Every structure is written in structure tokens, then in C-alpha cells.
Amino acid sequence: MATRPRIQHVSIPRPPGNESADQARAFYGDLLGLEEKTIPGSIQQSDLVWFRVGDGELHVFADKSPNARTGQHFCMDVDDVDGLRQRLVDAGYTPTDTTPIRNRPRFFCRDPFGNQIEFTTVIGDYE
């Protein structure tokens, strides 16, 4: 029986070090409410922070190279897109609007490391 492909994880960069790891925990864990996951023992020496996202994972890894800040992003489907937007604003982040899609209220916001994230609530078919 064939199954549909699914994303197991998304990896995004952050600067190396404990300070940016703590920022990742504050943004993704505290602000967005993601549960931090234990890193596999074989790679625990790596500078990583992992989070559970639905059935998948978000891996925030240390990278010394600068972020290109292109249109690359990942999207999170959240229960209350407007409430999350307000929490981000209250925390000092700057959400930005984009071209609307029917039945997909959405906005973009950058994390503390410049990675772009799209947040949406899927409320119906967009066609």
C-alpha cells in the first residue's frame, strides 16, 4: 500500500553558541509553544536544538555562514493566526502581510536569526 510523502523535518540555521540556542528556545518553545525534543545521542555534541511540530520536527542548527534572506521559508498551520500575530507583535517581532489566498489567512515573520516563517490557518479549500 502506497502512502503519501510527508515532511519528517525542516532544518533552519542560527548563529553558533549558547546565546542563539537560548533565543531559539525562547522563540520556538516559549513564544510559539513548540515542545523541545531530545537530540539523538550520536549527535548530541552538535550545536542543535530540535522541536516537535505536529508529526514532524524542526531542527535549528548552528551555521557560521550568513543567512541569504531570500524567499525561502517554511509554513506553520496554526489554530489562531490572529492571536499568534498579536503575540509576536507583543514580543517585539514585525509580522508582514502578503498576497491573500482564499481560505488561508496568513502572514510572514522572521525568527531571531532572520529565517522567514509563514503562519496560516487553513479554513477551507482555496480554489
PDB file of C-alpha atoms in Angstrom:
ATOM      1  CA  MET A   1       0.000   0.000   0.000  1.00  0.00           C
ATOM      2  CA  ALA A   2       1.463   3.348  -1.063  1.00  0.00           C
ATOM      3  CA  THR A   3       1.420   6.308   1.286  1.00  0.00           C
ATOM      4  CA  ARG A   4       1.661   9.983   0.504  1.00  0.00           C
ATOM      5  CA  PRO A   5       5.040  11.579   1.121  1.00  0.00           C
ATOM      6  CA  ARG A   6       5.265  13.792   4.179  1.00  0.00           C
ATOM      7  CA  ILE A   7       7.878  16.095   5.618  1.00  0.00           C
ATOM      8  CA  GLN A   8       9.726  14.488   8.517  1.00  0.00           C
ATOM      9  CA  HIS A   9      11.662  17.627   9.467  1.00  0.00           C
ATOM     10  CA  VAL A  10      12.735  21.092   8.408  1.00  0.00           C
ATOM     11  CA  SER A  11      16.203  22.433   9.300  1.00  0.00           C
ATOM     12  CA  ILE A  12      16.930  26.140   9.666  1.00  0.00           C
ATOM     13  CA  PRO A  13      20.143  27.970  10.575  1.00  0.00           C
ATOM     14  CA  ARG A  14      21.078  30.135  13.537  1.00  0.00           C
ATOM     15  CA  PRO A  15      24.430  31.515  14.715  1.00  0.00           C
ATOM     16  CA  PRO A  16      26.587  29.113  16.743  1.00  0.00           C
ATOM     17  CA  GLY A  17      26.603  29.221  20.541  1.00  0.00           C
ATOM     18  CA  ASN A  18      24.511  29.022  23.684  1.00  0.00           C
ATOM     19  CA  GLU A  19      23.010  32.512  23.318  1.00  0.00           C
ATOM     20  CA  SER A  20      21.371  31.728  19.971  1.00  0.00           C
ATOM     21  CA  ALA A  21      20.287  28.289  21.251  1.00  0.00           C
ATOM     22  CA  ASP A  22      18.531  30.078  24.118  1.00  0.00           C
ATOM     23  CA  GLN A  23      16.960  32.502  21.620  1.00  0.00           C
ATOM     24  CA  ALA A  24      15.700  29.513  19.610  1.00  0.00           C
ATOM     25  CA  ARG A  25      14.144  28.042  22.745  1.00  0.00           C
ATOM     26  CA  ALA A  26      12.549  31.377  23.661  1.00  0.00           C
ATOM     27  CA  PHE A  27      11.101  31.949  20.164  1.00  0.00           C
ATOM     28  CA  TYR A  28      10.082  28.439  19.082  1.00  0.00           C
ATOM     29  CA  GLY A  29       9.465  26.962  22.522  1.00  0.00           C
ATOM     30  CA  ASP A  30       8.136  29.772  24.703  1.00  0.00           C
ATOM     31  CA  LEU A  31       6.550  32.096  22.123  1.00  0.00           C
ATOM     32  CA  LEU A  32       5.281  29.580  19.545  1.00  0.00           C
ATOM     33  CA  GLY A  33       4.640  26.800  22.055  1.00  0.00           C
ATOM     34  CA  LEU A  34       6.646  24.040  20.365  1.00  0.00           C
ATOM     35  CA  GLU A  35       7.867  21.165  22.518  1.00  0.00           C
ATOM     36  CA  GLU A  36      11.643  20.725  22.579  1.00  0.00           C
ATOM     37  CA  LYS A  37      12.853  17.242  21.646  1.00  0.00           C
ATOM     38  CA  THR A  38      15.875  15.339  22.906  1.00  0.00           C
ATOM     39  CA  ILE A  39      18.651  15.207  20.321  1.00  0.00           C
ATOM     40  CA  PRO A  40      19.848  11.689  19.382  1.00  0.00           C
ATOM     41  CA  GLY A  41      22.872  10.622  21.430  1.00  0.00           C
ATOM     42  CA  SER A  42      25.076  10.149  18.374  1.00  0.00           C
ATOM     43  CA  ILE A  43      24.848  13.868  17.503  1.00  0.00           C
ATOM     44  CA  GLN A  44      24.442  15.467  20.946  1.00  0.00           C
ATOM     45  CA  GLN A  45      27.856  17.113  20.603  1.00  0.00           C
ATOM     46  CA  SER A  46      26.471  19.133  17.663  1.00  0.00           C
ATOM     47  CA  ASP A  47      25.119  22.630  18.290  1.00  0.00           C
ATOM     48  CA  LEU A  48      21.433  21.748  17.690  1.00  0.00           C
ATOM     49  CA  VAL A  49      18.003  22.469  19.152  1.00  0.00           C
ATOM     50  CA  TRP A  50      15.105  20.269  17.998  1.00  0.00           C
ATOM     51  CA  PHE A  51      11.365  20.836  18.381  1.00  0.00           C
ATOM     52  CA  ARG A  52       8.270  18.727  17.734  1.00  0.00           C
ATOM     53  CA  VAL A  53       5.890  20.199  15.123  1.00  0.00           C
ATOM     54  CA  GLY A  54       2.769  18.065  14.672  1.00  0.00           C
ATOM     55  CA  ASP A  55       4.025  14.671  13.451  1.00  0.00           C
ATOM     56  CA  GLY A  56       7.313  16.202  12.287  1.00  0.00           C
ATOM     57  CA  GLU A  57      10.280  18.097  13.628  1.00  0.00           C
ATOM     58  CA  LEU A  58      12.009  21.456  13.373  1.00  0.00           C
ATOM     59  CA  HIS A  59      15.813  21.324  13.640  1.00  0.00           C
ATOM     60  CA  VAL A  60      17.573  24.610  14.441  1.00  0.00           C
ATOM     61  CA  PHE A  61      21.264  24.152  13.657  1.00  0.00           C
ATOM     62  CA  ALA A  62      24.366  26.293  14.153  1.00  0.00           C
ATOM     63  CA  ASP A  63      25.727  27.776  10.925  1.00  0.00           C
ATOM     64  CA  LYS A  64      28.576  30.268  10.623  1.00  0.00           C
ATOM     65  CA  SER A  65      27.573  31.365   7.103  1.00  0.00           C
ATOM     66  CA  PRO A  66      25.298  34.401   6.754  1.00  0.00           C
ATOM     67  CA  ASN A  67      21.602  33.929   6.056  1.00  0.00           C
ATOM     68  CA  ALA A  68      20.806  34.791   2.432  1.00  0.00           C
ATOM     69  CA  ARG A  69      17.344  36.107   3.435  1.00  0.00           C
ATOM     70  CA  THR A  70      15.711  35.008   0.216  1.00  0.00           C
ATOM     71  CA  GLY A  71      12.103  33.965  -0.289  1.00  0.00           C
ATOM     72  CA  GLN A  72      12.880  30.595   1.272  1.00  0.00           C
ATOM     73  CA  HIS A  73      10.593  29.829   4.173  1.00  0.00           C
ATOM     74  CA  PHE A  74       8.583  27.166   5.906  1.00  0.00           C
ATOM     75  CA  CYS A  75       4.917  27.432   6.827  1.00  0.00           C
ATOM     76  CA  MET A  76       3.187  26.515  10.067  1.00  0.00           C
ATOM     77  CA  ASP A  77      -0.556  25.828  10.156  1.00  0.00           C
ATOM     78  CA  VAL A  78      -1.742  27.261  13.490  1.00  0.00           C
ATOM     79  CA  ASP A  79      -5.124  27.283  15.240  1.00  0.00           C
ATOM     80  CA  ASP A  80      -5.344  31.055  15.831  1.00  0.00           C
ATOM     81  CA  VAL A  81      -3.383  33.014  13.223  1.00  0.00           C
ATOM     82  CA  ASP A  82      -4.607  36.392  14.508  1.00  0.00           C
ATOM     83  CA  GLY A  83      -3.811  35.567  18.126  1.00  0.00           C
ATOM     84  CA  LEU A  84      -0.329  34.373  17.192  1.00  0.00           C
ATOM     85  CA  ARG A  85       0.270  37.526  15.166  1.00  0.00           C
ATOM     86  CA  GLN A  86      -0.583  39.626  18.248  1.00  0.00           C
ATOM     87  CA  ARG A  87       1.727  37.550  20.476  1.00  0.00           C
ATOM     88  CA  LEU A  88       4.575  38.115  18.005  1.00  0.00           C
ATOM     89  CA  VAL A  89       3.908  41.881  17.924  1.00  0.00           C
ATOM     90  CA  ASP A  90       3.740  41.980  21.734  1.00  0.00           C
ATOM     91  CA  ALA A  91       7.110  40.206  21.839  1.00  0.00           C
ATOM     92  CA  GLY A  92       8.685  42.825  19.539  1.00  0.00           C
ATOM     93  CA  TYR A  93       8.567  40.975  16.210  1.00  0.00           C
ATOM     94  CA  THR A  94       7.289  42.524  12.971  1.00  0.00           C
ATOM     95  CA  PRO A  95       4.795  40.358  11.063  1.00  0.00           C
ATOM     96  CA  THR A  96       4.282  41.310   7.415  1.00  0.00           C
ATOM     97  CA  ASP A  97       1.310  40.777   5.176  1.00  0.00           C
ATOM     98  CA  THR A  98       1.497  39.122   1.792  1.00  0.00           C
ATOM     99  CA  THR A  99      -0.794  38.369  -1.137  1.00  0.00           C
ATOM    100  CA  PRO A 100      -4.020  36.904   0.267  1.00  0.00           C
ATOM    101  CA  ILE A 101      -5.116  33.370  -0.566  1.00  0.00           C
ATOM    102  CA  ARG A 102      -8.798  32.476  -0.211  1.00  0.00           C
ATOM    103  CA  ASN A 103      -9.469  30.467   2.975  1.00  0.00           C
ATOM    104  CA  ARG A 104      -5.822  30.788   4.047  1.00  0.00           C
ATOM    105  CA  PRO A 105      -5.403  33.871   6.263  1.00  0.00           C
ATOM    106  CA  ARG A 106      -1.649  34.262   6.536  1.00  0.00           C
ATOM    107  CA  PHE A 107       1.349  36.437   7.320  1.00  0.00           C
ATOM    108  CA  PHE A 108       5.127  36.178   7.430  1.00  0.00           C
ATOM    109  CA  CYS A 109       7.547  36.870  10.267  1.00  0.00           C
ATOM    110  CA  ARG A 110      11.291  36.397  10.746  1.00  0.00           C
ATOM    111  CA  ASP A 111      12.689  34.495  13.700  1.00  0.00           C
ATOM    112  CA  PRO A 112      15.569  35.964  15.764  1.00  0.00           C
ATOM    113  CA  PHE A 113      18.060  34.620  13.183  1.00  0.00           C
ATOM    114  CA  GLY A 114      16.417  36.047  10.044  1.00  0.00           C
ATOM    115  CA  ASN A 115      14.663  32.857   8.904  1.00  0.00           C
ATOM    116  CA  GLN A 116      11.316  33.607   7.301  1.00  0.00           C
ATOM    117  CA  ILE A 117       8.259  31.740   8.552  1.00  0.00           C
ATOM    118  CA  GLU A 118       4.769  31.805   7.076  1.00  0.00           C
ATOM    119  CA  PHE A 119       1.891  31.325   9.523  1.00  0.00           C
ATOM    120  CA  THR A 120      -1.569  30.361   8.299  1.00  0.00           C
ATOM    121  CA  THR A 121      -4.865  28.821   9.370  1.00  0.00           C
ATOM    122  CA  VAL A 122      -6.400  26.508   6.782  1.00  0.00           C
ATOM    123  CA  ILE A 123     -10.136  27.122   6.932  1.00  0.00           C
ATOM    124  CA  GLY A 124     -11.209  25.634   3.608  1.00  0.00           C
ATOM    125  CA  ASP A 125     -10.346  24.947   0.008  1.00  0.00           C
ATOM    126  CA  TYR A 126      -8.525  27.788  -1.756  1.00  0.00           C
ATOM    127  CA  GLU A 127      -9.894  27.025  -5.234  1.00  0.00           C
TER     128      GLU A 127
END
